[in-house]
Amino acid sequence: MNTRTPQCTGFDSPVGMSRRQTLQSFGGGLGGMALAGLMGNKGSAADGVLHGLHHAAKAKRVIYLFQSGGPSQIELFDHKPRLVDETGEELPDSVRKGQRLTGMSGNQASLPLVGSPFAFQQHGQSGAWLSEVLPNTAKVADDITFVKSMYTEAINHGPGVTFMQTGSQFPGRPSMGSWLSYGLGSSNENLPSFVVLVTKNKGGQPLVSRLWGSGFLPGKHAGVRFRADKDAVLYLNSPDGIDPASRRKMLDRLGELHQHQLEKSGDVELETRIAQYEMAFRMQASIPEVTALENEPEATYQLYGEDARTPGTFAANCLMARRLAERGVQFIQLYHPGWDQHGGIPSGIKRQAKETDQASAALITDLKQRGMLDDTLVIWGGEFGRTNYCQGKIKATSFGRDHHPRCFTMWMAGGGVKAGYSHGETDEYGYNVQSDGVHIHDFHATVLHLLGIDHERLTHKYQGRYFRLTDVHGHVVKPLLA
Amino acid sequence: MIRDNALAVSGLLSDKVGGASVKPYDLEMSFKPMKPDKGDLLYRRSLYTYWKRTGPSPVMMTLDSSKKDVCRVKREETASPLQSLVLLNSPQFVEAARVTAEKLLHKHGDDDGKIIDESFRLLTSRSPDNREREILENLLNEQDAEFSESPEQAKAYFTTGDKSPDYQGEDARLAAVTVLVSALMNFDESITKR
C-alpha cells in the first residue's frame, strides 16, 4: 500500500494525502491508497501519522470500561478499617489540610467520617483487598493491577470526565481513542477504529458526545457510537423498500459514474469516493454481524450474566466489546453512568456493582480464554473518587459521599500491565495519596506507552503550537509494566 | 449545504427567513434524542437546525460540521463511509429524492431521457455526456424491473418522510426514478467542490 515517507518540509498536512503525494505514489496501488483516506487507515501502524510505533507495543487494543459519576473507592477497593472504627467522628484538620471541597458539602457544619458498610477480604495469590460487592472481580484479582493512588484536579463531573478522556478539563481536545486513530490508523477496513458503547437507560450525571469527539483532530478520528437498536450506526440500514440486491445494483451504477469521472478527470480522489461507498455497503453487513449477540453460545451468557441478553446493558456492551476487539477495533470505549452517590451509598453501590461486576470480570476471563488478554488492555475506573466523610448527616441505614479528587482507585488488566499487583497507597483515612501517586497525565502516558507510543512524540499542531494527549505533563508509571 | 441543496432541488426547502430553531429528522437519533418537528419546519435551511451542545445534530457531526467547542479556521475535507450512509439512507435525503422524482415525473411523464437530463442538471449544474446517460438509463431500467417484480417494496419505499406521496402513476416507476435521484445525490460531482 502507500509508501509515504515522513515529511521534512513542514508544510504538508500530516493527515490525509495531498494531491501531489497521491500522484507520486500512484504506482503503489490505487485501491489501497483510496482506502487509506477512509476512517483512519488500513493495515499496519505505518499508515497512521506516526509511520510506525516508537517501540514494541504490549497492547494492540484498549477496552476502557468508564464508570461515570465517581465510584466510591472506599466501598469497592480501598480498605480503610480506621474509617469504620471512627465513623461519626470529625475529619481531622490535619488530614484535610485546608483543601477545597465542593459547594455541596463545603458549607456543612460537620464533616463526619464514615466507614464502608461492606466487608473486605483478601483474594487470590496477590492478596488484593476487595469489597464483598465485587465477588466476580475478586475471582480474577490475580489478573489485575489496581492503582489505588490515582488523583486529579477536577472536582466536578463535566471537567472530570473531560480530563480523563482528553487530558484537559476544558472541552476541545481529542479523546484518547481519537489520538490513537490519528497516530496508528485503523487495522480494520469494515469497522471504525474507535467505537463507543453507552449503557442504555441509566440516569445519573449526563454524558456528552464530545467526550468521544476528535476535538481539533479531523472528524474521521471521532469515536463512532454504536446504538442498542436496529440502526447500530447512524442510518446504517437502507430505507424501507430497498433490499440489499437493489442497493447493490444502484451502487454498481454509481460506481460506474465515478469510474467514468475518474477516467475523464484523472482525479484520483474519486478512487476514495468509490472506496467510501464500497465500505459503506460492507458496513451494512459487517456491523449487523458484530452486533448479533444472539448468536453467542449459552456458555457466553453464563459467563457474562443474563443481563447480556438485553441490548444496551453494561453486560451486553462488554460482550460486544469482546466481539469488536476480535474483529480488530482498536479502541472500545464503554460508559456506565450512575456512580454519583451523594446519598444512598449502600443501596446505590450494590446496584451499580451488580450491573458491572460480573461482566467486567467475565470480559477478562473471556479474553484470557481466547488468548487475547495479553495484547488487550482493559481499563476500569471513573473520573474521581469520593470523600471519606459523609455528605449530609449519617442515617441509620444510609449515607452519602461527595466528590473527591485527591485519591481514587482504577484497575487495569492485560495488555502489558502486571497481573496481581497493587500500586500506590492512600493514608489510613483514605483522604490523601500517601505514596506513588498517579496523575491522569501519568495514566495517559502509561496507556500510550503500552500501545507502543511515546506520549511526548504523538503531537498535532493547532493554533500555533503542538499539542499531545498529555500536553506538557505525564510520566510513564514503570512499576505498572509487566 | 449538502442538505440544503437536496431540499432545494426537491422544492421542499422552506424560504422563510429568521425565527426559532427547528428540529429535523436526525435529532431523533442524537445522543440526546429530541422529537422532530412536523411539516415545513422539517425543510428549513440547516442554518436553523437546533443545536444542543451535549448532543448536536448527528447528521451535521457526521458531515464534519464545525463542533463549536474548538476554533476552526477552515472546514475539513473528509470522506467517510458514515457520510455515505447518511446520504443513502437518512429520511431527509430519501424523502427529498422521492419528492424530486415526483416533480420530474409530473413534468416529463414517460420521457426517460428528459428525466435523466434534468435530474442530472439539477444536481450537478451540467448536462450528462453520452456515457453518463447510458449508465443512468441502465440504472433506471434495472430499478424499474426490480420494483415491478415487488410492488410492495415500492410502497414501503414511499413511507419514509413526513410528506405523503403525490403521484398517481405506477408505484414501480416512481420508486425507480427515486433511486435514480438518490444515486445522483450521492454522485461525487453533486457533493464535492473540486
XYZ file of C-alpha atoms in Angstrom:
676
model
C 0.000 0.000 0.000
C 1.078 3.543 0.240
C 4.710 4.313 0.700
C 4.524 7.720 2.296
C 7.692 8.829 3.968
C 7.963 11.307 6.816
C 7.773 14.847 5.557
C 10.528 17.318 6.183
C 9.110 20.442 4.603
C 6.788 21.125 7.468
C 4.220 22.434 5.043
C 2.450 19.246 4.101
C -0.558 18.182 6.064
C 0.313 15.230 8.273
C -3.180 13.832 7.803
C -4.948 12.832 4.650
C -2.945 12.930 1.453
C -2.166 15.833 -0.723
C -2.792 15.513 -4.395
C 0.913 15.602 -5.055
C 1.626 12.751 -2.663
C -1.207 10.804 -4.105
C 0.063 11.218 -7.618
C 3.611 10.416 -6.584
C 2.551 7.150 -5.094
C 0.251 6.352 -7.984
C 2.053 3.100 -8.706
C 1.508 1.899 -5.170
C -1.977 0.575 -5.824
C -4.950 2.826 -6.212
C -7.447 0.876 -4.213
C -5.188 0.711 -1.217
C -4.471 4.402 -1.351
C -8.104 5.233 -1.597
C -8.817 3.135 1.450
C -6.037 4.838 3.312
C -8.024 8.022 3.240
C -11.012 6.460 4.939
C -11.687 6.146 8.627
C -8.081 6.156 9.510
C -6.010 3.792 7.506
C -5.677 0.181 6.715
C -3.054 -2.268 7.788
C -0.023 -1.554 9.887
C 0.858 1.301 12.157
C 2.819 2.775 9.281
C -0.482 4.134 7.989
C -1.141 6.490 10.894
C 0.530 9.834 11.284
C 3.313 8.126 13.230
C 4.520 5.944 10.320
C 5.264 3.233 12.854
C 5.454 2.602 16.553
C 8.077 4.211 18.790
C 8.755 0.898 20.495
C 7.248 -2.582 20.511
C 3.647 -2.497 21.703
C 2.413 -4.706 24.518
C -1.206 -3.760 23.878
C -2.745 -3.804 20.423
C -6.138 -2.558 21.554
C -7.883 -0.995 24.518
C -11.239 -1.703 26.123
C -11.987 1.135 28.531
C -14.849 0.457 30.938
C -15.556 4.007 32.060
C -17.533 4.194 35.315
C -19.107 7.593 35.150
C -20.075 9.579 38.241
C -17.133 8.806 40.521
C -17.334 5.284 42.039
C -16.584 5.191 45.750
C -13.150 3.641 46.176
C -13.911 3.232 49.897
C -16.823 0.862 49.288
C -15.107 -1.046 46.458
C -11.306 -1.244 46.543
C -9.580 0.873 49.192
C -9.970 -0.956 52.509
C -9.936 1.563 55.407
C -10.725 -0.111 58.762
C -9.920 3.131 60.577
C -12.910 4.814 58.948
C -15.151 2.044 60.210
C -13.761 2.448 63.723
C -14.080 6.225 63.703
C -17.425 6.527 61.925
C -19.214 9.635 63.174
C -16.021 11.369 64.309
C -14.917 14.586 62.685
C -12.496 14.607 59.723
C -9.265 15.886 61.342
C -7.930 19.189 60.027
C -4.506 17.577 59.957
C -5.824 15.260 57.219
C -7.858 17.741 55.260
C -5.125 20.384 55.344
C -7.485 23.106 54.240
C -8.224 21.516 50.864
C -11.176 22.907 48.958
C -14.446 20.987 48.985
C -17.304 21.160 46.522
C -20.222 23.506 47.100
C -22.317 20.505 48.040
C -20.558 19.646 51.293
C -18.177 22.598 51.712
C -20.582 24.514 53.927
C -21.511 21.602 56.178
C -21.010 22.398 59.852
C -19.647 18.926 60.435
C -17.701 16.506 58.236
C -18.252 13.137 59.948
C -16.060 10.256 58.832
C -17.929 7.198 57.632
C -16.632 3.691 57.014
C -17.690 1.175 54.433
C -20.724 -0.893 55.405
C -19.319 -3.721 53.282
C -16.872 -6.392 54.425
C -13.438 -6.572 52.790
C -11.363 -9.692 52.200
C -8.093 -10.537 50.549
C -8.258 -12.533 47.328
C -6.002 -14.701 45.180
C -2.254 -15.201 45.328
C -1.778 -11.460 45.222
C -3.902 -10.901 48.308
C -5.804 -7.977 46.811
C -8.318 -6.431 49.209
C -11.774 -6.247 47.679
C -15.238 -5.444 48.896
C -17.897 -8.122 49.175
C -19.932 -6.326 46.497
C -17.349 -7.376 43.858
C -17.342 -11.188 44.166
C -16.556 -11.757 40.482
C -13.796 -9.193 40.244
C -12.338 -10.936 43.308
C -12.051 -14.166 41.314
C -9.863 -12.526 38.672
C -7.899 -10.329 41.106
C -4.692 -12.117 40.140
C -5.054 -10.841 36.565
C -5.462 -7.224 37.643
C -3.285 -4.240 38.514
C -5.088 -1.987 40.999
C -3.929 1.635 41.083
C -5.096 2.997 44.434
C -3.276 6.296 44.197
C -4.962 7.931 41.224
C -5.599 11.655 41.584
C -6.965 14.539 39.552
C -7.603 18.256 39.928
C -11.173 18.170 38.662
C -13.843 18.394 41.300
C -16.987 18.140 39.200
C -18.234 15.683 36.587
C -18.039 17.680 33.357
C -14.420 18.756 33.746
C -13.569 15.463 35.478
C -14.722 13.142 32.698
C -13.347 15.513 30.060
C -9.956 15.434 31.824
C -9.947 11.653 31.983
C -10.918 11.270 28.334
C -8.928 14.080 26.739
C -6.170 15.157 29.143
C -7.724 18.569 29.671
C -10.567 19.835 31.842
C -11.673 22.154 29.037
C -13.646 20.887 26.049
C -11.988 20.842 22.646
C -9.169 18.307 22.932
C -9.293 14.931 21.180
C -10.420 11.885 23.105
C -7.896 9.091 23.868
C -9.365 6.885 21.149
C -9.116 9.723 18.634
C -5.431 10.202 19.389
C -4.928 6.505 18.779
C -6.809 6.547 15.485
C -4.801 9.613 14.450
C -1.488 8.060 15.443
C -1.924 4.488 14.318
C -4.670 4.471 11.722
C -7.059 1.559 11.584
C -6.445 -2.141 11.399
C -9.869 -2.975 10.065
C -11.495 -1.863 6.856
C -15.018 -2.940 7.697
C -15.398 -1.327 11.092
C -14.456 2.022 12.633
C -11.240 2.021 14.672
C -12.816 3.790 17.678
C -16.203 2.543 18.866
C -18.263 3.863 21.779
C -20.906 1.927 23.736
C -23.019 3.660 26.380
C -25.196 1.737 28.841
C -28.812 2.435 27.951
C -31.456 3.846 30.283
C -29.131 4.918 33.058
C -29.800 8.111 34.955
C -27.064 9.895 36.808
C -24.686 12.520 35.570
C -25.187 13.135 31.871
C -22.543 12.268 29.309
C -21.939 14.389 26.241
C -20.967 13.270 22.760
C -17.844 15.435 22.628
C -16.260 13.086 25.211
C -15.515 10.768 22.314
C -15.086 13.602 19.840
C -11.945 14.301 17.860
C -11.519 17.857 19.179
C -9.093 19.654 16.893
C -8.182 16.461 15.003
C -10.003 15.612 11.750
C -13.542 14.370 12.279
C -12.792 10.896 10.945
C -10.954 10.159 14.204
C -14.031 10.698 16.364
C -15.489 7.719 18.171
C -18.427 6.058 16.450
C -21.209 5.331 18.905
C -22.983 2.030 18.363
C -26.623 2.247 19.420
C -28.551 -0.537 21.029
C -31.255 -0.532 18.361
C -31.656 -1.710 14.789
C -29.548 1.137 13.418
C -26.377 0.363 15.375
C -24.710 3.163 13.441
C -26.487 6.297 12.272
C -28.695 5.346 9.280
C -26.920 2.029 8.832
C -29.975 0.347 7.360
C -31.290 1.023 3.903
C -34.708 2.664 3.917
C -37.829 0.514 3.852
C -38.364 -0.918 0.401
C -34.671 -1.112 -0.554
C -33.234 -4.601 -0.253
C -29.516 -5.409 -0.485
C -29.803 -6.626 -4.107
C -31.417 -3.414 -5.254
C -28.894 -1.349 -3.285
C -26.037 -3.328 -4.829
C -27.299 -2.610 -8.349
C -27.621 1.083 -7.618
C -24.135 1.272 -6.108
C -22.696 -0.544 -9.122
C -24.117 2.138 -11.403
C -22.928 4.892 -9.063
C -19.501 3.257 -9.185
C -19.630 3.375 -12.999
C -20.390 7.097 -12.870
C -17.429 7.661 -10.554
C -15.164 5.456 -12.669
C -16.143 7.384 -15.785
C -15.436 10.628 -13.947
C -12.052 9.317 -12.877
C -11.152 8.426 -16.460
C -12.203 11.866 -17.681
C -10.545 13.959 -14.987
C -7.681 11.794 -13.748
C -8.553 12.996 -10.253
C -7.654 10.050 -8.050
C -9.703 11.467 -5.174
C -12.516 9.722 -6.986
C -10.950 6.414 -6.016
C -11.511 7.478 -2.433
C -15.136 8.215 -3.242
C -15.604 4.782 -4.813
C -13.976 3.066 -1.831
C -16.101 5.130 0.542
C -19.300 3.762 -0.954
C -17.986 0.217 -1.085
C -17.023 0.422 2.582
C -20.442 1.801 3.491
C -22.012 -1.186 1.726
C -19.716 -3.616 3.556
C -20.505 -1.955 6.879
C -24.191 -2.595 6.228
C -23.263 -6.274 6.529
C -20.312 -6.236 8.949
C -21.938 -4.159 11.683
C -25.097 -6.294 11.999
C -22.761 -9.304 12.095
C -20.709 -7.953 15.009
C -23.765 -6.716 16.911
C -25.658 -10.021 16.587
C -25.078 -11.095 20.178
C -27.879 -13.639 19.945
C -25.531 -15.918 18.016
C -23.310 -16.344 21.059
C -23.468 -19.784 22.706
C -25.192 -20.377 26.031
C -21.844 -20.515 27.850
C -21.202 -16.880 26.973
C -24.352 -15.835 28.807
C -23.418 -17.915 31.821
C -20.119 -16.060 31.892
C -21.366 -12.508 31.331
C -24.705 -12.958 33.077
C -28.316 -12.902 31.940
C -28.162 -9.111 31.548
C -26.029 -9.665 28.462
C -29.159 -10.847 26.622
C -30.641 -7.351 26.888
C -29.178 -4.962 24.317
C -27.673 -1.816 25.780
C -26.872 -3.190 29.225
C -23.325 -2.957 30.528
C -23.050 -6.738 30.262
C -24.201 -6.741 26.622
C -21.756 -3.931 25.898
C -18.868 -5.866 27.494
C -19.704 -8.825 25.282
C -19.962 -6.541 22.263
C -16.576 -5.068 23.198
C -15.007 -8.524 23.054
C -16.580 -9.151 19.625
C -15.321 -5.792 18.353
C -11.844 -6.480 19.762
C -11.777 -9.834 17.964
C -12.508 -8.057 14.700
C -9.664 -5.593 15.071
C -11.319 -2.493 16.542
C -8.524 -0.654 18.357
C -10.235 1.443 20.956
C -13.523 0.403 22.504
C -14.908 2.884 24.975
C -17.758 1.891 27.266
C -19.571 4.265 29.599
C -21.602 3.129 32.567
C -23.194 6.064 34.394
C -24.788 6.071 37.831
C -21.886 6.127 40.312
C -22.606 9.573 41.721
C -23.757 8.581 45.217
C -24.152 11.802 47.163
C -26.699 9.841 49.179
C -27.900 6.267 49.451
C -24.437 4.715 49.183
C -25.266 1.216 50.453
C -28.082 0.513 48.007
C -26.570 2.588 45.187
C -23.221 0.841 45.297
C -24.849 -2.583 45.451
C -26.948 -1.807 42.389
C -24.014 -0.430 40.402
C -21.785 -3.331 41.408
C -24.439 -5.838 40.417
C -24.674 -4.212 36.994
C -20.927 -4.184 36.370
C -19.030 -6.727 38.484
C -19.865 -9.945 36.687
C -19.476 -8.618 33.155
C -16.213 -6.764 33.884
C -14.703 -9.929 35.314
C -16.218 -12.020 32.510
C -14.510 -9.833 29.929
C -11.115 -10.579 31.496
C -11.860 -14.298 31.680
C -13.200 -14.381 28.135
C -10.246 -12.500 26.652
C -7.877 -14.764 28.548
C -9.580 -17.906 27.252
C -9.220 -16.601 23.730
C -5.556 -15.720 24.193
C -6.363 -12.058 23.706
C -5.746 -10.695 27.201
C -2.011 -10.470 26.575
C -2.431 -7.815 23.925
C -5.719 -6.234 25.034
C -5.603 -3.590 27.748
C -8.769 -3.482 29.861
C -9.243 -0.347 31.984
C -11.879 0.150 34.713
C -12.473 3.439 36.504
C -14.228 6.776 36.804
C -13.339 10.469 36.816
C -12.598 10.872 40.550
C -13.226 9.255 43.912
C -15.491 10.001 46.843
C -14.937 11.632 50.223
C -14.149 9.704 53.379
C -16.692 11.841 55.198
C -20.456 11.835 54.880
C -22.282 14.342 52.761
C -25.182 15.459 54.937
C -25.936 13.523 58.104
C -25.252 9.849 58.674
C -28.556 7.982 58.933
C -29.143 4.582 60.465
C -29.022 2.704 57.191
C -27.783 5.225 54.693
C -25.246 7.943 53.989
C -23.617 9.682 51.040
C -20.205 10.791 49.880
C -19.192 13.907 47.946
C -16.737 14.148 45.021
C -13.112 13.619 45.970
C -10.305 14.285 43.501
C -7.414 13.699 45.935
C -7.425 9.916 45.601
C -9.319 7.185 43.831
C -8.834 3.674 42.516
C -8.727 2.384 38.946
C -7.770 -1.012 37.653
C -6.147 -2.312 34.500
C -5.679 -5.821 33.175
C -3.803 -7.462 30.314
C -2.035 -5.542 27.573
C 1.366 -5.415 29.259
C 0.450 -4.413 32.815
C 1.378 -6.575 35.793
C -1.021 -9.297 36.838
C -1.954 -9.428 40.518
C -0.395 -6.149 41.575
C -1.494 -3.170 43.602
C 0.122 0.211 43.085
C 0.228 3.187 45.415
C -1.345 3.813 48.781
C -3.642 6.319 50.385
C -3.367 7.428 54.007
C -5.236 5.479 56.675
C -8.185 7.865 56.400
C -8.365 7.324 52.636
C -8.136 11.057 52.036
C -4.710 11.809 50.551
C -2.320 9.826 48.408
C 0.444 8.591 50.690
C 2.794 7.024 48.169
C 3.264 6.569 44.416
C 0.574 8.960 43.240
C -0.579 8.522 39.628
C -1.964 11.608 37.965
C -4.327 11.379 34.985
C -1.466 12.551 32.752
C 0.719 9.718 34.069
C -2.091 7.265 33.372
C -2.391 8.548 29.803
C 1.374 8.391 29.274
C 1.364 4.800 30.521
C -1.511 3.696 28.297
C 0.187 5.173 25.235
C 3.454 3.512 26.272
C 1.744 0.127 26.384
C 0.440 0.790 22.881
C 3.968 1.380 21.617
C 3.721 5.168 21.592
C 5.963 7.708 23.283
C 3.415 10.185 24.653
C 5.826 13.051 24.017
C 6.061 12.241 20.322
C 2.426 11.926 19.291
C 1.588 15.533 18.570
C -0.691 17.696 16.486
C -0.122 21.333 15.640
C -3.102 23.520 16.364
C -3.408 27.245 16.997
C 0.304 27.728 16.573
C 1.702 25.097 18.870
C 1.997 21.351 19.249
C -0.474 19.505 21.458
C -0.334 15.998 22.881
C -2.740 13.860 24.899
C -0.592 14.634 27.940
C 0.139 18.192 26.736
C 3.300 19.168 28.663
C 2.838 16.677 31.511
C 2.898 12.987 32.309
C 5.371 10.246 33.170
C 5.124 6.584 32.298
C 4.425 4.666 35.519
C 7.076 1.997 35.073
C 6.134 -0.158 38.101
C 2.812 -0.957 36.406
C 4.531 -2.555 33.425
C 4.817 -6.323 33.343
C -25.001 22.970 2.048
C -25.397 19.360 1.011
C -28.673 19.016 2.887
C -29.924 22.431 1.789
C -29.102 21.583 -1.816
C -31.066 18.336 -1.721
C -34.026 20.190 -0.236
C -33.761 22.976 -2.800
C -33.627 20.545 -5.723
C -36.752 18.792 -4.482
C -38.583 22.077 -3.956
C -39.135 21.182 -0.314
C -36.816 23.881 1.008
C -38.645 26.455 3.085
C -37.736 30.007 2.060
C -38.773 31.533 5.363
C -36.132 33.819 6.864
C -35.434 34.030 10.579
C -37.368 32.590 13.507
C -36.813 29.935 16.125
C -34.554 26.904 15.665
C -36.092 23.768 14.207
C -35.658 20.027 14.702
C -35.179 17.997 11.523
C -35.488 14.201 11.436
C -31.985 13.380 12.606
C -32.368 14.997 16.041
C -34.348 11.895 16.933
C -31.074 9.975 16.510
C -28.989 12.450 18.505
C -27.142 11.420 21.656
C -29.838 13.443 23.429
C -32.828 12.413 21.322
C -35.432 15.056 20.578
C -38.778 14.738 18.866
C -38.536 16.018 15.293
C -40.788 18.808 14.051
C -43.579 18.361 11.520
C -44.410 19.895 8.162
C -42.494 22.892 6.852
C -40.212 23.028 9.881
C -38.530 19.848 8.623
C -37.410 21.601 5.469
C -35.823 24.800 6.721
C -32.207 25.580 5.913
C -29.649 23.731 8.052
C -28.660 27.098 9.472
C -31.821 26.920 11.590
C -31.171 23.455 12.995
C -31.486 23.305 16.755
C -28.055 22.947 18.361
C -27.772 21.101 21.647
C -24.202 21.131 22.838
C -24.366 17.796 24.652
C -25.890 16.028 21.651
C -25.651 18.022 18.417
C -27.311 17.023 15.156
C -25.742 13.651 14.314
C -26.002 14.263 10.574
C -24.111 17.526 10.889
C -21.490 15.866 13.068
C -21.102 13.030 10.563
C -20.693 15.526 7.749
C -17.971 17.229 9.831
C -19.745 20.384 10.766
C -17.627 22.591 12.998
C -18.197 21.385 16.530
C -18.492 24.729 18.262
C -16.202 23.604 21.069
C -12.978 24.168 19.153
C -11.911 27.034 16.971
C -11.791 26.159 13.272
C -10.401 28.442 10.623
C -11.373 26.157 7.753
C -13.651 23.211 7.168
C -12.070 19.815 6.679
C -12.259 17.704 3.577
C -13.471 14.298 4.598
C -14.830 11.135 3.085
C -16.088 8.531 5.498
C -18.465 5.639 4.896
C -20.641 7.032 7.675
C -21.287 10.029 5.443
C -22.352 7.720 2.620
C -24.836 6.035 4.939
C -26.389 9.404 5.772
C -26.734 10.407 2.117
C -28.054 6.992 1.084
C -30.381 6.171 3.964
C -31.404 9.134 6.075
C -35.065 10.181 5.826
C -34.216 13.739 4.847
C -32.386 12.600 1.703
C -34.668 9.665 0.887
C -37.702 11.946 1.083
C -36.035 14.717 -0.916
C -35.138 12.180 -3.628
C -38.734 10.947 -3.789
C -40.232 14.435 -3.930
C -37.752 15.358 -6.681
C -38.799 12.211 -8.565
C -42.478 13.176 -8.291
C -41.679 16.609 -9.676
C -39.767 15.137 -12.627
C -42.499 12.611 -13.374
C -45.210 15.274 -13.342
C -43.172 17.320 -15.755
C -41.768 14.680 -18.113
C -44.070 11.654 -17.739
C -42.678 8.718 -19.717
C -39.708 10.536 -21.182
C -36.739 8.827 -19.517
C -34.239 10.926 -21.441
C -35.639 14.185 -20.157
C -35.909 12.853 -16.604
C -32.269 11.774 -16.656
C -31.089 15.030 -18.213
C -32.983 17.264 -15.831
C -32.171 15.351 -12.645
C -28.508 15.334 -13.642
C -28.542 19.046 -14.378
C -30.385 19.895 -11.150
C -27.778 18.118 -9.045
C -24.532 18.806 -10.919
C -25.333 22.041 -12.841
C -24.348 20.472 -16.152
C -25.759 18.064 -18.728
C -24.706 14.424 -18.738
C -22.448 13.120 -21.512
C -23.408 10.068 -23.544
C -21.716 7.551 -21.298
C -23.370 9.059 -18.200
C -26.740 8.946 -19.937
C -26.197 5.297 -20.783
C -25.254 4.397 -17.196
C -28.299 6.191 -15.821
C -30.636 4.604 -18.358
C -29.379 1.207 -17.257
C -29.927 2.172 -13.650
C -33.467 3.316 -14.331
C -34.379 0.168 -16.280
C -32.907 -2.145 -13.684
C -34.684 -0.442 -10.809
C -37.947 -0.380 -12.750
C -37.667 -4.132 -13.247
C -36.832 -4.681 -9.558
C -39.801 -2.723 -8.287
C -42.208 -4.090 -10.921
C -41.491 -7.553 -9.556
C -42.159 -6.467 -5.988
C -44.595 -3.551 -5.927
C -44.987 -3.851 -2.148
C -41.315 -2.829 -1.861
C -42.067 0.329 -3.809
C -44.946 1.154 -1.481
C -42.714 0.615 1.531
C -40.099 2.897 -0.003
C -42.614 5.763 -0.048
C -43.307 5.582 3.684
C -40.122 7.491 4.540
C -40.642 11.135 5.409
C -43.421 13.340 6.675
C -44.729 14.290 3.229
C -47.054 11.740 1.655
C -46.507 10.718 -1.977
C -48.136 12.816 -4.647
C -48.111 10.625 -7.743
C -50.945 8.752 -9.419
C -48.865 6.663 -11.822
C -47.241 3.286 -11.296
C -45.504 2.795 -7.975
C -42.589 0.986 -9.595
C -41.922 3.929 -11.863
C -41.844 6.458 -9.015
C -39.613 4.141 -6.956
C -37.178 3.695 -9.845
C -36.897 7.431 -10.520
C -36.426 7.994 -6.776
C -33.442 5.603 -6.801
C -32.077 7.476 -9.819
C -32.261 10.803 -7.981
C -30.856 9.243 -4.819
C -27.877 7.880 -6.773
C -27.245 11.322 -8.238
C -27.468 12.891 -4.769
C -24.566 10.593 -3.873
C -22.573 11.367 -7.028
C -19.235 12.999 -6.298
C -19.962 15.967 -8.511
C -23.160 16.753 -6.607
C -21.498 16.902 -3.214
C -17.883 17.928 -3.752
C -16.256 21.082 -4.936
C -13.145 20.087 -6.905
